[in-house]
PQR file with spaces between the fields and no chain letter, atoms N, CA, C, O and H, PARSE charges and radii, in Angstrom:
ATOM       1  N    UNK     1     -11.113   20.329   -0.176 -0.4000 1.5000
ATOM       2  CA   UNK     1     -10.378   21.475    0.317 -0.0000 2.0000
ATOM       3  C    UNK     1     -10.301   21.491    1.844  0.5500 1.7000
ATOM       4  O    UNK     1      -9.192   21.666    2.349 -0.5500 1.4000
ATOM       5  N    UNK     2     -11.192   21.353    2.497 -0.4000 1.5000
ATOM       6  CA   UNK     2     -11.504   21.039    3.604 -0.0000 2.0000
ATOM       7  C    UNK     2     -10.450   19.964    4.469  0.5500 1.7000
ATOM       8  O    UNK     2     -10.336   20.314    5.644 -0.5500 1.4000
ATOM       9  H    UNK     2     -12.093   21.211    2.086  0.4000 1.0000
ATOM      10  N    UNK     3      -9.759   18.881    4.154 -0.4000 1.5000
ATOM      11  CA   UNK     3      -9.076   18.316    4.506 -0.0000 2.0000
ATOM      12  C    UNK     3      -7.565   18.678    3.907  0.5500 1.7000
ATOM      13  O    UNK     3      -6.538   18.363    4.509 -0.5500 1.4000
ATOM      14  H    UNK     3      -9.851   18.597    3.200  0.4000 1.0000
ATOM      15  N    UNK     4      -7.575   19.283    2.817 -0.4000 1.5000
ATOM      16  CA   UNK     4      -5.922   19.926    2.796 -0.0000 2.0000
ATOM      17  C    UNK     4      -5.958   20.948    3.499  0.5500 1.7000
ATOM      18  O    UNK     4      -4.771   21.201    3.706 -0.5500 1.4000
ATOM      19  H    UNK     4      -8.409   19.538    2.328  0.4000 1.0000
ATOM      20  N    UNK     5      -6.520   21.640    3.962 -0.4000 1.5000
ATOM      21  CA   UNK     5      -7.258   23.148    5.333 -0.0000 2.0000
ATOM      22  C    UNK     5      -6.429   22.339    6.101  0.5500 1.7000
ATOM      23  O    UNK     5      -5.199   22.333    6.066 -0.5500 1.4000
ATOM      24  H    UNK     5      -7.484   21.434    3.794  0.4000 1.0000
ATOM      25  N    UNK     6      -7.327   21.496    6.961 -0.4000 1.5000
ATOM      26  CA   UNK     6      -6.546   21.141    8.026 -0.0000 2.0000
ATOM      27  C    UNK     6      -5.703   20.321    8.191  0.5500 1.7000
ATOM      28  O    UNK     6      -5.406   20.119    9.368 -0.5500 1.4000
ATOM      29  H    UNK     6      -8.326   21.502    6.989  0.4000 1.0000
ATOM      30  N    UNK     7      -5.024   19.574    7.209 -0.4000 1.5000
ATOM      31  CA   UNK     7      -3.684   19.648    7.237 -0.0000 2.0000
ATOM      32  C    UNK     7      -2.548   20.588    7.504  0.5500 1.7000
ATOM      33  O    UNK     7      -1.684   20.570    8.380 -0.5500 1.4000
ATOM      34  H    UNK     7      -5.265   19.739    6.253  0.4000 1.0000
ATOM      35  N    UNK     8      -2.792   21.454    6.463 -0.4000 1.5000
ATOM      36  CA   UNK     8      -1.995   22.632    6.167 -0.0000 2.0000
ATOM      37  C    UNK     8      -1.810   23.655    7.583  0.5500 1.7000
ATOM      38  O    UNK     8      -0.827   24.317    7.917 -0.5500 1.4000
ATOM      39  H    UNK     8      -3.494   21.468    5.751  0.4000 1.0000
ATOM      40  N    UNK     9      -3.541   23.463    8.458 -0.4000 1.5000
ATOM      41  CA   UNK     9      -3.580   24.320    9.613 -0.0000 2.0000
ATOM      42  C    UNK     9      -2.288   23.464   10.337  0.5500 1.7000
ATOM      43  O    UNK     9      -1.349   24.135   10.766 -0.5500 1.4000
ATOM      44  H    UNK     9      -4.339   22.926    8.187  0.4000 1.0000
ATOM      45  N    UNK    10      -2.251   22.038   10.462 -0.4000 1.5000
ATOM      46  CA   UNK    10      -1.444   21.683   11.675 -0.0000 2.0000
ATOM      47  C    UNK    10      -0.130   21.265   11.250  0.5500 1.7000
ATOM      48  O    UNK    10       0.786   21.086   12.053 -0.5500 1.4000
ATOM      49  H    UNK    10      -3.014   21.493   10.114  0.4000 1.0000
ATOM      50  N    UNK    11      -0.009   21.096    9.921 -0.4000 1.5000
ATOM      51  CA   UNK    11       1.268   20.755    9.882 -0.0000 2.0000
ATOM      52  C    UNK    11       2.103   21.499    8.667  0.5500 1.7000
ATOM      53  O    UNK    11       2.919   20.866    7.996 -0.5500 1.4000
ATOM      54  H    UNK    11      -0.753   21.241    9.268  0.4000 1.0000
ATOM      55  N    UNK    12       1.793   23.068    8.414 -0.4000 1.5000
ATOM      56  CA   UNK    12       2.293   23.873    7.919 -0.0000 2.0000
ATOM      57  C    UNK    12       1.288   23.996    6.687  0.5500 1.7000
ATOM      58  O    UNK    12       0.517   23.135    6.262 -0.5500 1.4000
ATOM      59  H    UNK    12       1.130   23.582    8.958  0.4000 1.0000
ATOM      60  N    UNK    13       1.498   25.294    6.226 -0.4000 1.5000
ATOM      61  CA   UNK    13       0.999   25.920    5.163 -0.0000 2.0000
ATOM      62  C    UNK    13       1.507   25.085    3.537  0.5500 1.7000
ATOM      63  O    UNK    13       0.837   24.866    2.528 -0.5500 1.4000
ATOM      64  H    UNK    13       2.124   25.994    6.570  0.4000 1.0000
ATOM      65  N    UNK    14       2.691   24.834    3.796 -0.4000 1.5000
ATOM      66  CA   UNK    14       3.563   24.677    2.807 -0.0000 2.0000
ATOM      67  C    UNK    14       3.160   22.681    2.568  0.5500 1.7000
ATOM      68  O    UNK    14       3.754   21.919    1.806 -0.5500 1.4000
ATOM      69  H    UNK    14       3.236   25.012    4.616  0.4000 1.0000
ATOM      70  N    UNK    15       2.459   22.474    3.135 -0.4000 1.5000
ATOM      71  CA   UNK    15       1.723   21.467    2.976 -0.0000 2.0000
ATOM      72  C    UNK    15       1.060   20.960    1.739  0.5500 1.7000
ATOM      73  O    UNK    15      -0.070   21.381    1.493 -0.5500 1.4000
ATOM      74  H    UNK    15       1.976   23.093    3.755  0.4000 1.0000
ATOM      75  N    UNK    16       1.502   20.292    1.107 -0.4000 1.5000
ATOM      76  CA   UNK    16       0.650   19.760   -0.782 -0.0000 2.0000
ATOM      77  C    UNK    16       0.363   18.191   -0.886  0.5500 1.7000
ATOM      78  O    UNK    16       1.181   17.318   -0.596 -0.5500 1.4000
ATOM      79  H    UNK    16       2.420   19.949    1.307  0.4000 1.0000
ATOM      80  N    UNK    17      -0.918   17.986   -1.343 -0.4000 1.5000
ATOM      81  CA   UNK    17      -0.968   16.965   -1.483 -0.0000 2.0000
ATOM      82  C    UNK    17      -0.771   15.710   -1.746  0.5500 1.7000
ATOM      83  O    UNK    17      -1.251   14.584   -1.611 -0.5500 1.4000
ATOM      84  H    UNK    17      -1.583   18.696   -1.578  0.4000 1.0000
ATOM      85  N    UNK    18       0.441   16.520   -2.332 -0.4000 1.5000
ATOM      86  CA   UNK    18       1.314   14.846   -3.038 -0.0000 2.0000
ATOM      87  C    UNK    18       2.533   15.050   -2.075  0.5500 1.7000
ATOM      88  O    UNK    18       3.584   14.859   -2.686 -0.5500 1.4000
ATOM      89  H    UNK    18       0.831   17.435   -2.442  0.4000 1.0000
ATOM      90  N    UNK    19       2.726   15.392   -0.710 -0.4000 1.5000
ATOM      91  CA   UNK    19       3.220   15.078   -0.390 -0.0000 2.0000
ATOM      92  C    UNK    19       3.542   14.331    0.587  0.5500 1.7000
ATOM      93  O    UNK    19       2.839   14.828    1.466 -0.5500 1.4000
ATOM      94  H    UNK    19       1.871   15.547   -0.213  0.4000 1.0000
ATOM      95  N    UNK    20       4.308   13.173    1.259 -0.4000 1.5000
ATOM      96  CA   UNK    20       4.262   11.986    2.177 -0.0000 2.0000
ATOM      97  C    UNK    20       3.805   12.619    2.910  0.5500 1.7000
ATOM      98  O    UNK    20       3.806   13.837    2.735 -0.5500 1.4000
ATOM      99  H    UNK    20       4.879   12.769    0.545  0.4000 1.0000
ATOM     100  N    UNK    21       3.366   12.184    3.761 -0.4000 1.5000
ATOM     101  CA   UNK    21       2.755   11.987    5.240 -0.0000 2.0000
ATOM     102  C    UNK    21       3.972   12.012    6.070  0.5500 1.7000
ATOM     103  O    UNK    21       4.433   13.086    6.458 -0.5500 1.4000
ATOM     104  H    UNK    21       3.365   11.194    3.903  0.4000 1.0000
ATOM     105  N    UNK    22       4.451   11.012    6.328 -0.4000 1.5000
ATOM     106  CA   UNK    22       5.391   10.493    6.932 -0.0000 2.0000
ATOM     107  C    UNK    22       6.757   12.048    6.944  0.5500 1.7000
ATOM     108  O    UNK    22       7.356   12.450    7.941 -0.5500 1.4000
ATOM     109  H    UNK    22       4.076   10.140    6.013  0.4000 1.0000
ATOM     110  N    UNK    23       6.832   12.375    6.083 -0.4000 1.5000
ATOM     111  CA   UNK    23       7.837   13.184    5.815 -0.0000 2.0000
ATOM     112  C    UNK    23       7.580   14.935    6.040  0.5500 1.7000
ATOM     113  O    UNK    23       8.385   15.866    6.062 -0.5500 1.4000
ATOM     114  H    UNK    23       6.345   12.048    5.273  0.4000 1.0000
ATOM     115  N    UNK    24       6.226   14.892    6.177 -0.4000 1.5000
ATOM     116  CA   UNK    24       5.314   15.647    6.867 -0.0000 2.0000
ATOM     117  C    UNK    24       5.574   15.708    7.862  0.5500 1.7000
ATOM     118  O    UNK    24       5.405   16.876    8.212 -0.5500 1.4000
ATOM     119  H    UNK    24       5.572   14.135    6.159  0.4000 1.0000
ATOM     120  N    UNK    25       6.002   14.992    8.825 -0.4000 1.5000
ATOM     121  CA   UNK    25       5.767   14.846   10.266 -0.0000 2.0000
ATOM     122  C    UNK    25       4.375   14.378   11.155  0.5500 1.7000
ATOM     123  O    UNK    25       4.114   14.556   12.344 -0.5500 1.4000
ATOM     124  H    UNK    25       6.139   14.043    8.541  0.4000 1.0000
ATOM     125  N    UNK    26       3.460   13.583    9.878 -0.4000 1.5000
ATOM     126  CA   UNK    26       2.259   12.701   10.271 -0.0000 2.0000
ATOM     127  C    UNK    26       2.834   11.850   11.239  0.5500 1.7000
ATOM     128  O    UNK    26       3.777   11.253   10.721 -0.5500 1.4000
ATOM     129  H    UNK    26       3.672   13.438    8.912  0.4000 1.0000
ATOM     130  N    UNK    27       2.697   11.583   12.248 -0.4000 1.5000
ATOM     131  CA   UNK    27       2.553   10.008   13.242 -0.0000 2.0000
ATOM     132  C    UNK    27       1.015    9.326   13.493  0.5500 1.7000
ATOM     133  O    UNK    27      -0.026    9.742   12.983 -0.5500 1.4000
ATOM     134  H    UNK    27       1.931   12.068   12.669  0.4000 1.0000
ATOM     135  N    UNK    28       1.095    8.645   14.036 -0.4000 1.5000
ATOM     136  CA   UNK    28      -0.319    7.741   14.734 -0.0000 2.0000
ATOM     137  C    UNK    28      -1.006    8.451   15.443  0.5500 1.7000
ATOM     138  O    UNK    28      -2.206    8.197   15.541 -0.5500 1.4000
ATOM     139  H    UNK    28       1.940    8.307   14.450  0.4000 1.0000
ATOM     140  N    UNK    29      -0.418    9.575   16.157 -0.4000 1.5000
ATOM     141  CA   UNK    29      -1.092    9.844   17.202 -0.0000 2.0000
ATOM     142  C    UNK    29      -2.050   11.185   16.730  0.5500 1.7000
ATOM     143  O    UNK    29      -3.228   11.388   17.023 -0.5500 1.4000
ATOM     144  H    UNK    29       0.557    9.782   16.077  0.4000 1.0000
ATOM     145  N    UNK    30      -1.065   12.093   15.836 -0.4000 1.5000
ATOM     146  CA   UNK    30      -1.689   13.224   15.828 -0.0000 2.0000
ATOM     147  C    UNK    30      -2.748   12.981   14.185  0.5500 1.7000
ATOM     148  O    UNK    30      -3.682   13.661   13.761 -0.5500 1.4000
ATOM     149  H    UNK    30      -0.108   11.928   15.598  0.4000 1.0000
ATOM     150  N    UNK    31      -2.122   11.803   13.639 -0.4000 1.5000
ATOM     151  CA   UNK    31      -3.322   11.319   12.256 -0.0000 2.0000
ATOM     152  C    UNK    31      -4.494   11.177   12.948  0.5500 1.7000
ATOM     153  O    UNK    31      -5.452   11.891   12.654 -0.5500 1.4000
ATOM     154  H    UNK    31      -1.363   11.251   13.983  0.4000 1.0000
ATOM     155  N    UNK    32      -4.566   10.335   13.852 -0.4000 1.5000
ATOM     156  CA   UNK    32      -5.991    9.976   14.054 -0.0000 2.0000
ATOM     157  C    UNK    32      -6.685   11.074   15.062  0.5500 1.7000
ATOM     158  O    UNK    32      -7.877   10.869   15.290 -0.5500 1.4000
ATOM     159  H    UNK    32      -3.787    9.755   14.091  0.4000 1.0000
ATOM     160  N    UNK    33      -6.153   12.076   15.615 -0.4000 1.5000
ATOM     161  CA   UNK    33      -6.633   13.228   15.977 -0.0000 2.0000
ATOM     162  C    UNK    33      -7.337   14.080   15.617  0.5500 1.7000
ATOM     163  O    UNK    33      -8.323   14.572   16.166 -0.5500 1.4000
ATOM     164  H    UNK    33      -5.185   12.243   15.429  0.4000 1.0000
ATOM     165  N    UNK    34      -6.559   14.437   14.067 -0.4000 1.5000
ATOM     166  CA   UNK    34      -6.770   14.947   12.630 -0.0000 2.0000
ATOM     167  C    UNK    34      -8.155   14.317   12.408  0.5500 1.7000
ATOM     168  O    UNK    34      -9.273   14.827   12.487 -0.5500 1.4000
ATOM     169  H    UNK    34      -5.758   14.038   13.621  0.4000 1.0000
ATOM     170  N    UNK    35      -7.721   12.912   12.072 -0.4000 1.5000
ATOM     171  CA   UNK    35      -9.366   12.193   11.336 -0.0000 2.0000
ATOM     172  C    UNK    35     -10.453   12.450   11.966  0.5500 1.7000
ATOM     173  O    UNK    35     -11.452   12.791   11.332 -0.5500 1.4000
ATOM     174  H    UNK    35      -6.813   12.498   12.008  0.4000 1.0000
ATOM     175  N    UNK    36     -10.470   12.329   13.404 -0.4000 1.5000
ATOM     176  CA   UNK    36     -11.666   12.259   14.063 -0.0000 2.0000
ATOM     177  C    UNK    36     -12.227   13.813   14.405  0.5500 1.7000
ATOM     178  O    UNK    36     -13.311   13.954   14.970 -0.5500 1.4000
ATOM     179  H    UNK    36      -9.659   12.052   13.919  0.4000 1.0000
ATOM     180  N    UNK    37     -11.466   14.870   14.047 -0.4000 1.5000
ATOM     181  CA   UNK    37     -11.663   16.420   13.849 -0.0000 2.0000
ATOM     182  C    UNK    37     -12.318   15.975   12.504  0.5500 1.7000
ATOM     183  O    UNK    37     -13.487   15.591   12.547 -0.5500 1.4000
ATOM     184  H    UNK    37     -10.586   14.756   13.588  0.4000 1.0000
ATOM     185  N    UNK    38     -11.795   15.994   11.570 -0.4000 1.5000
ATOM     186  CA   UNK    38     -12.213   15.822    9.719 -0.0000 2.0000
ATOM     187  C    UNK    38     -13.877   14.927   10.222  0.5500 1.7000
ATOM     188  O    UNK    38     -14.978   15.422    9.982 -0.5500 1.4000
ATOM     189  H    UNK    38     -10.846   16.306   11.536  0.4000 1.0000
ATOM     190  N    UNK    39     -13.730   13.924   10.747 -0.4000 1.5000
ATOM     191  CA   UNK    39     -14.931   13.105   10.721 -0.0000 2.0000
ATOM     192  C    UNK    39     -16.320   13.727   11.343  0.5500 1.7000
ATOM     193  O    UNK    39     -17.456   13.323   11.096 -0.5500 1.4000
ATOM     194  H    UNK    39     -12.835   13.521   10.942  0.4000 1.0000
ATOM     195  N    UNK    40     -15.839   15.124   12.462 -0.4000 1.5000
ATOM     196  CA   UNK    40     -17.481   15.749   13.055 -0.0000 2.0000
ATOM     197  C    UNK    40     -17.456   17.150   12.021  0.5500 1.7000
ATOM     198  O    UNK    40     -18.445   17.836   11.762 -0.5500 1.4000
ATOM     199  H    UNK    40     -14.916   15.452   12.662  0.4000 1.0000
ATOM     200  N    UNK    41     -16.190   17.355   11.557 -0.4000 1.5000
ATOM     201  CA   UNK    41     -16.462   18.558   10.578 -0.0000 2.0000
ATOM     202  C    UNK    41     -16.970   17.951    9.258  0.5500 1.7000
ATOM     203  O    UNK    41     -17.485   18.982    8.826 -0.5500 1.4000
ATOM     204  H    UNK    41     -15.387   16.798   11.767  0.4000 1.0000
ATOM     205  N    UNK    42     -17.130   17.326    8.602 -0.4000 1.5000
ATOM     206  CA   UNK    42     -17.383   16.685    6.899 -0.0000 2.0000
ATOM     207  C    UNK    42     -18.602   15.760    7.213  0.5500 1.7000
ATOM     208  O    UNK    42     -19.388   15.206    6.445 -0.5500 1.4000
ATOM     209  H    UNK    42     -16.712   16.489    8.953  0.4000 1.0000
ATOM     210  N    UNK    43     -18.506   15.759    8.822 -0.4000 1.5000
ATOM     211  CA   UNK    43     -20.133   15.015    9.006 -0.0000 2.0000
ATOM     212  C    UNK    43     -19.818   13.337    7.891  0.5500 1.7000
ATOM     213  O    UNK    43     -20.602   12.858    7.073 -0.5500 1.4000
ATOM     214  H    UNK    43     -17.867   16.209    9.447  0.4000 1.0000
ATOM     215  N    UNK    44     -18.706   12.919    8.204 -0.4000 1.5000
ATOM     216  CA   UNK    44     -18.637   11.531    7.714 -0.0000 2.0000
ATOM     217  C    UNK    44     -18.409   10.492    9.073  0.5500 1.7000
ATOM     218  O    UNK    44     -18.311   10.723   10.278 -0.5500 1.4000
ATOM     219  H    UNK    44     -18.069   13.309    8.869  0.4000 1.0000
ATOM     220  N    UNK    45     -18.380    9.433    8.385 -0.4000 1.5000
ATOM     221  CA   UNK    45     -17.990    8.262    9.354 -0.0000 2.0000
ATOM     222  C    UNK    45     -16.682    7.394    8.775  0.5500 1.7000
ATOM     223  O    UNK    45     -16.682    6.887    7.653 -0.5500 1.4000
ATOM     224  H    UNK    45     -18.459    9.245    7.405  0.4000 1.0000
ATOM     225  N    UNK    46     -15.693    7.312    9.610 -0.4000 1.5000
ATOM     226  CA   UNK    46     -14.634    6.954    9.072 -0.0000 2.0000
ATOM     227  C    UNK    46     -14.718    5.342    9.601  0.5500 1.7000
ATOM     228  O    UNK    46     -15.509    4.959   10.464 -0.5500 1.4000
ATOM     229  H    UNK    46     -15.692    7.723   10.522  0.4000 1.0000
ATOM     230  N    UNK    47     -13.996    4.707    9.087 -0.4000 1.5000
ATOM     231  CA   UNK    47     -14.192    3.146    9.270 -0.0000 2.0000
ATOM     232  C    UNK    47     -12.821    3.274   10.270  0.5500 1.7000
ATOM     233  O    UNK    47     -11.967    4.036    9.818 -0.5500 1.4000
ATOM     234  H    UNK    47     -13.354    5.018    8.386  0.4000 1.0000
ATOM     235  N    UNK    48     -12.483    2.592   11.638 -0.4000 1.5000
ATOM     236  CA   UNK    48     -11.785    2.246   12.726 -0.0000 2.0000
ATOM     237  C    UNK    48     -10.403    1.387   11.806  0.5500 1.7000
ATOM     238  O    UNK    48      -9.285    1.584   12.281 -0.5500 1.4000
ATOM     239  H    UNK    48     -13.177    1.972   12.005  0.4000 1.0000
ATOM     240  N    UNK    49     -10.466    0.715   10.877 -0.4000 1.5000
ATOM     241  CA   UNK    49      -9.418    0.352   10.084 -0.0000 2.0000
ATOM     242  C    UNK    49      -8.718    1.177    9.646  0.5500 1.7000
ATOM     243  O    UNK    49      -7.493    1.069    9.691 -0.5500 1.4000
ATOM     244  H    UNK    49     -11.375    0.555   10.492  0.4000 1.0000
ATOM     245  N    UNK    50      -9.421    2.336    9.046 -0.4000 1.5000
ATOM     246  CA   UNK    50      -8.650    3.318    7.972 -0.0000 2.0000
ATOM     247  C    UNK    50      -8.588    4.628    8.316  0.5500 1.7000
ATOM     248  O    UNK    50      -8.828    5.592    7.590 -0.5500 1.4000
ATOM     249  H    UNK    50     -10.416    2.424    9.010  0.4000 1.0000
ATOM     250  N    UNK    51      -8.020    4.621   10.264 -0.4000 1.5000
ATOM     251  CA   UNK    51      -7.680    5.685   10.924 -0.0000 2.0000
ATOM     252  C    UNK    51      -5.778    5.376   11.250  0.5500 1.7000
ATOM     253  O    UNK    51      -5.110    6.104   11.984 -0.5500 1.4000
ATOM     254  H    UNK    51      -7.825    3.837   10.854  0.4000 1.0000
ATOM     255  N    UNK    52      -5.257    4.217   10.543 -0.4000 1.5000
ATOM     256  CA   UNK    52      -3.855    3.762   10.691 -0.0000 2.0000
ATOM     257  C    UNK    52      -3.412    4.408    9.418  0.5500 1.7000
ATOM     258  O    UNK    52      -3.820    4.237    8.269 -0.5500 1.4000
ATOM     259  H    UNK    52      -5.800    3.625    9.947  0.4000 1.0000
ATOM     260  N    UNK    53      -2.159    5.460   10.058 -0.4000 1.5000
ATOM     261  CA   UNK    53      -1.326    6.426    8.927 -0.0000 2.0000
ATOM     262  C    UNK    53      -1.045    5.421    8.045  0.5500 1.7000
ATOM     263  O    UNK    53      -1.470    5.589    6.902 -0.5500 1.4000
ATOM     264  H    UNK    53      -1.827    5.599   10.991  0.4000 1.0000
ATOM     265  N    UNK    54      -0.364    4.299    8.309 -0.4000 1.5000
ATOM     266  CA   UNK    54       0.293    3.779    7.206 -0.0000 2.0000
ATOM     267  C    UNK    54      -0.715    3.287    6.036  0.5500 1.7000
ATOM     268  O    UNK    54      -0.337    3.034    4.892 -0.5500 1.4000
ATOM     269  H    UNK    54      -0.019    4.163    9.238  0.4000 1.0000
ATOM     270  N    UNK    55      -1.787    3.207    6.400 -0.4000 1.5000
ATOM     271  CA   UNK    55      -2.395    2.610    4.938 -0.0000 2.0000
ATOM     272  C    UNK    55      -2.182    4.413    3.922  0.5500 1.7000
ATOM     273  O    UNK    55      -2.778    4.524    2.851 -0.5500 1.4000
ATOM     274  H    UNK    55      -2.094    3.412    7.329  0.4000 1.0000
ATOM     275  N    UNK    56      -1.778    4.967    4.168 -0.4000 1.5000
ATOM     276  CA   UNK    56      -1.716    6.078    3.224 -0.0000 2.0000
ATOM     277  C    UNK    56      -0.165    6.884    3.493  0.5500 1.7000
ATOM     278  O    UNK    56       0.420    7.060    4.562 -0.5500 1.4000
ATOM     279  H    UNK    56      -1.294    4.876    5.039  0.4000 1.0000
ATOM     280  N    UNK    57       0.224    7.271    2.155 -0.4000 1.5000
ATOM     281  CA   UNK    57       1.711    7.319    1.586 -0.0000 2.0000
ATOM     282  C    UNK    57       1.421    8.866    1.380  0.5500 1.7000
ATOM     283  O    UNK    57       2.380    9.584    1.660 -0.5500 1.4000
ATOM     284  H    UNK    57      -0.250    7.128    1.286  0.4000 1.0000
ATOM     285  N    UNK    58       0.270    9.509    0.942 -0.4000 1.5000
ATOM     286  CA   UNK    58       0.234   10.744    0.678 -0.0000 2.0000
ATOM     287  C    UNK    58      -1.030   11.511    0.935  0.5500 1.7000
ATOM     288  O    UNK    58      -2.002   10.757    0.915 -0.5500 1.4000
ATOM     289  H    UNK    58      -0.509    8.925    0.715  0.4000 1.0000
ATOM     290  N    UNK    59      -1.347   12.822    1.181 -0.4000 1.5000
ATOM     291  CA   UNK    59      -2.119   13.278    1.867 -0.0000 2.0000
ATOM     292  C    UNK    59      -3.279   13.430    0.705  0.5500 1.7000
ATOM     293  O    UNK    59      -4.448   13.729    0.945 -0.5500 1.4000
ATOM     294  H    UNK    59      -0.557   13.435    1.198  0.4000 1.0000
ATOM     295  N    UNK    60      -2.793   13.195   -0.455 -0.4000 1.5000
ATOM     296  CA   UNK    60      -3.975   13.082   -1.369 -0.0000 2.0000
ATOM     297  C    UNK    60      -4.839   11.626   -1.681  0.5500 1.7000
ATOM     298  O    UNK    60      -5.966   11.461   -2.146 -0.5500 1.4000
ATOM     299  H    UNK    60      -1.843   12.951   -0.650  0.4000 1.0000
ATOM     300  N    UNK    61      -3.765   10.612   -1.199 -0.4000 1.5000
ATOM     301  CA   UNK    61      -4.640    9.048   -0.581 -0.0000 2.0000
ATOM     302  C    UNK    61      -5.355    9.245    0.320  0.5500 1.7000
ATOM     303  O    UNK    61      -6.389    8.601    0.499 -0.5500 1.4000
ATOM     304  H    UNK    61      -2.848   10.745   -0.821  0.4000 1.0000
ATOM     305  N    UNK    62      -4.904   10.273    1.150 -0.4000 1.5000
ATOM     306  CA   UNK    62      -6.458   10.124    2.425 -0.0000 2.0000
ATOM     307  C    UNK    62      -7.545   10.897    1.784  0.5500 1.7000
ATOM     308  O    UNK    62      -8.687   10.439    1.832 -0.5500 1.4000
ATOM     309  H    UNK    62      -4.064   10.795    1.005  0.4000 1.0000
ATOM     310  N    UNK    63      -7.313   12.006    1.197 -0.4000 1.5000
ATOM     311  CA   UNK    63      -8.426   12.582    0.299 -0.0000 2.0000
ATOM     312  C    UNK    63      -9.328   11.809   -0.481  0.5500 1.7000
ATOM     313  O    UNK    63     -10.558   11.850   -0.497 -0.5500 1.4000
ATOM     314  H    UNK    63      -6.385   12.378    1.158  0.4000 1.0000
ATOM     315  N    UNK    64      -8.672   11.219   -1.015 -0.4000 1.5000
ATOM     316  CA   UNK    64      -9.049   10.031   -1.968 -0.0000 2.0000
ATOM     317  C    UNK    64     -10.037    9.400   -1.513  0.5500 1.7000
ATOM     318  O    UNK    64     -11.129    9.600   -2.046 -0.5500 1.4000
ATOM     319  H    UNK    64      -7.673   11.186   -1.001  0.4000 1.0000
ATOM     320  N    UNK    65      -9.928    8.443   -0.379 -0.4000 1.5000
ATOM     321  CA   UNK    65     -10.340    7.725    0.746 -0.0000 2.0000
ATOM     322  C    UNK    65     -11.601    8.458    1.376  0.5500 1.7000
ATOM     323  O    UNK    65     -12.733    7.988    1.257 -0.5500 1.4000
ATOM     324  H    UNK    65      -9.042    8.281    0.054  0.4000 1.0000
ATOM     325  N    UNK    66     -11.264    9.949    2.230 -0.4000 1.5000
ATOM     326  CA   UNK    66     -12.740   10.529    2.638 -0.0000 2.0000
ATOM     327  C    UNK    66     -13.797   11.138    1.223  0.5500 1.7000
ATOM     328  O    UNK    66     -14.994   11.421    1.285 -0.5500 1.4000
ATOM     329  H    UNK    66     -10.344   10.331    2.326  0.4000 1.0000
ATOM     330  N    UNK    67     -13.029   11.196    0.205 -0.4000 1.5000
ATOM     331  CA   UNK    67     -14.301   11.045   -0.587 -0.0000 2.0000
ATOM     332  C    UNK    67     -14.821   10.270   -1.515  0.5500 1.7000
ATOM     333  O    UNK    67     -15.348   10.638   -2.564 -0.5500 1.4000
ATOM     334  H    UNK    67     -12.057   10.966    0.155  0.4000 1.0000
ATOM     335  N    UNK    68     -14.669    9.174   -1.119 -0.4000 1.5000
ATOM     336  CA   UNK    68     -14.847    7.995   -1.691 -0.0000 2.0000
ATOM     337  C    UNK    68     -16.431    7.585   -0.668  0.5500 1.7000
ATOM     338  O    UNK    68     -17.386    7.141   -1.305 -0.5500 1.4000
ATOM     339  H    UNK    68     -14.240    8.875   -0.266  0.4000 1.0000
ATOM     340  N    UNK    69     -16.569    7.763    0.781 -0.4000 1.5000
ATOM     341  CA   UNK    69     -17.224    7.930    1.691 -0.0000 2.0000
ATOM     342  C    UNK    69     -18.821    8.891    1.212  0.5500 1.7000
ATOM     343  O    UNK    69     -19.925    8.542    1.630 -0.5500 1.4000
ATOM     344  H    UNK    69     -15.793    8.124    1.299  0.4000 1.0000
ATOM     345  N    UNK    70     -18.599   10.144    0.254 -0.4000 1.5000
ATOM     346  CA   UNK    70     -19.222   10.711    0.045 -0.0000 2.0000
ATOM     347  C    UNK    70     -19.960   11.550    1.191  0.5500 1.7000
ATOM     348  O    UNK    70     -19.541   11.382    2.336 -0.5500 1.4000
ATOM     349  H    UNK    70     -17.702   10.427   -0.085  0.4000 1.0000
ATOM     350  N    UNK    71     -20.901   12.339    1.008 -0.4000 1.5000
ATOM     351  CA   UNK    71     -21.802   12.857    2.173 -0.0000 2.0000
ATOM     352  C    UNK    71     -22.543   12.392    2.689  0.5500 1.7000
ATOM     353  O    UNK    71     -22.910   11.348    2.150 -0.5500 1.4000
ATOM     354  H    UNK    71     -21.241   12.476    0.077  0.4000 1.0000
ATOM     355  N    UNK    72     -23.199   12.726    3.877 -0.4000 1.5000
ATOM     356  CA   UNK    72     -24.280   12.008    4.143 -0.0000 2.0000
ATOM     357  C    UNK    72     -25.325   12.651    3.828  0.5500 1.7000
ATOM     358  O    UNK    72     -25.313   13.801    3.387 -0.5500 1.4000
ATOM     359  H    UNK    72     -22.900   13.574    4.315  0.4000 1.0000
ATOM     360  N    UNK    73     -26.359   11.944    4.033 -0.4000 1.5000
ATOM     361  CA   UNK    73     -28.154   12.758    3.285 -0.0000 2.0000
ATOM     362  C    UNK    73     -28.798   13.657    4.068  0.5500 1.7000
ATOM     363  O    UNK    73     -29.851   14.166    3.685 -0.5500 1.4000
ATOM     364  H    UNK    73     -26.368   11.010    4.392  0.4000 1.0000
């Protein structure tokens, strides 16, 4: 929930998970802005590879992805 939050905070309410990124109005610049906010709030560590929009088509692939990561202890 936490990462459709802040989606939804920056790039509208009307924001759903299955929907593109790209068509969203995601770019490079403000994704990895996003991630590295998501990464000190969820207390994860994101891997430097899988901060590039394009490996993800929909905002529920990046979901996918940070919890795949799980929590930390």
């Amino acid at each position: 929930q936490a990462v459709l939050a802040a989606f939804q905070k920056r790039f509208g309410e009307q924001m759903q998970t299955t929907d593109r990124l790209e068509a969203m109005g995601v770019n490079s610049m403000n994704f990895i802005q996003l991630m590295v906010s998501l990464e000190d709030t969820l207390g994860v560590a994101l891997e430097d590879a899988q901060l590039n929009v394009k490996r993800y088509e929909t905002l529920e692939d990046v979901i996918a992805y940070i919890e795949s990561l799980g929590r930390p202890e």
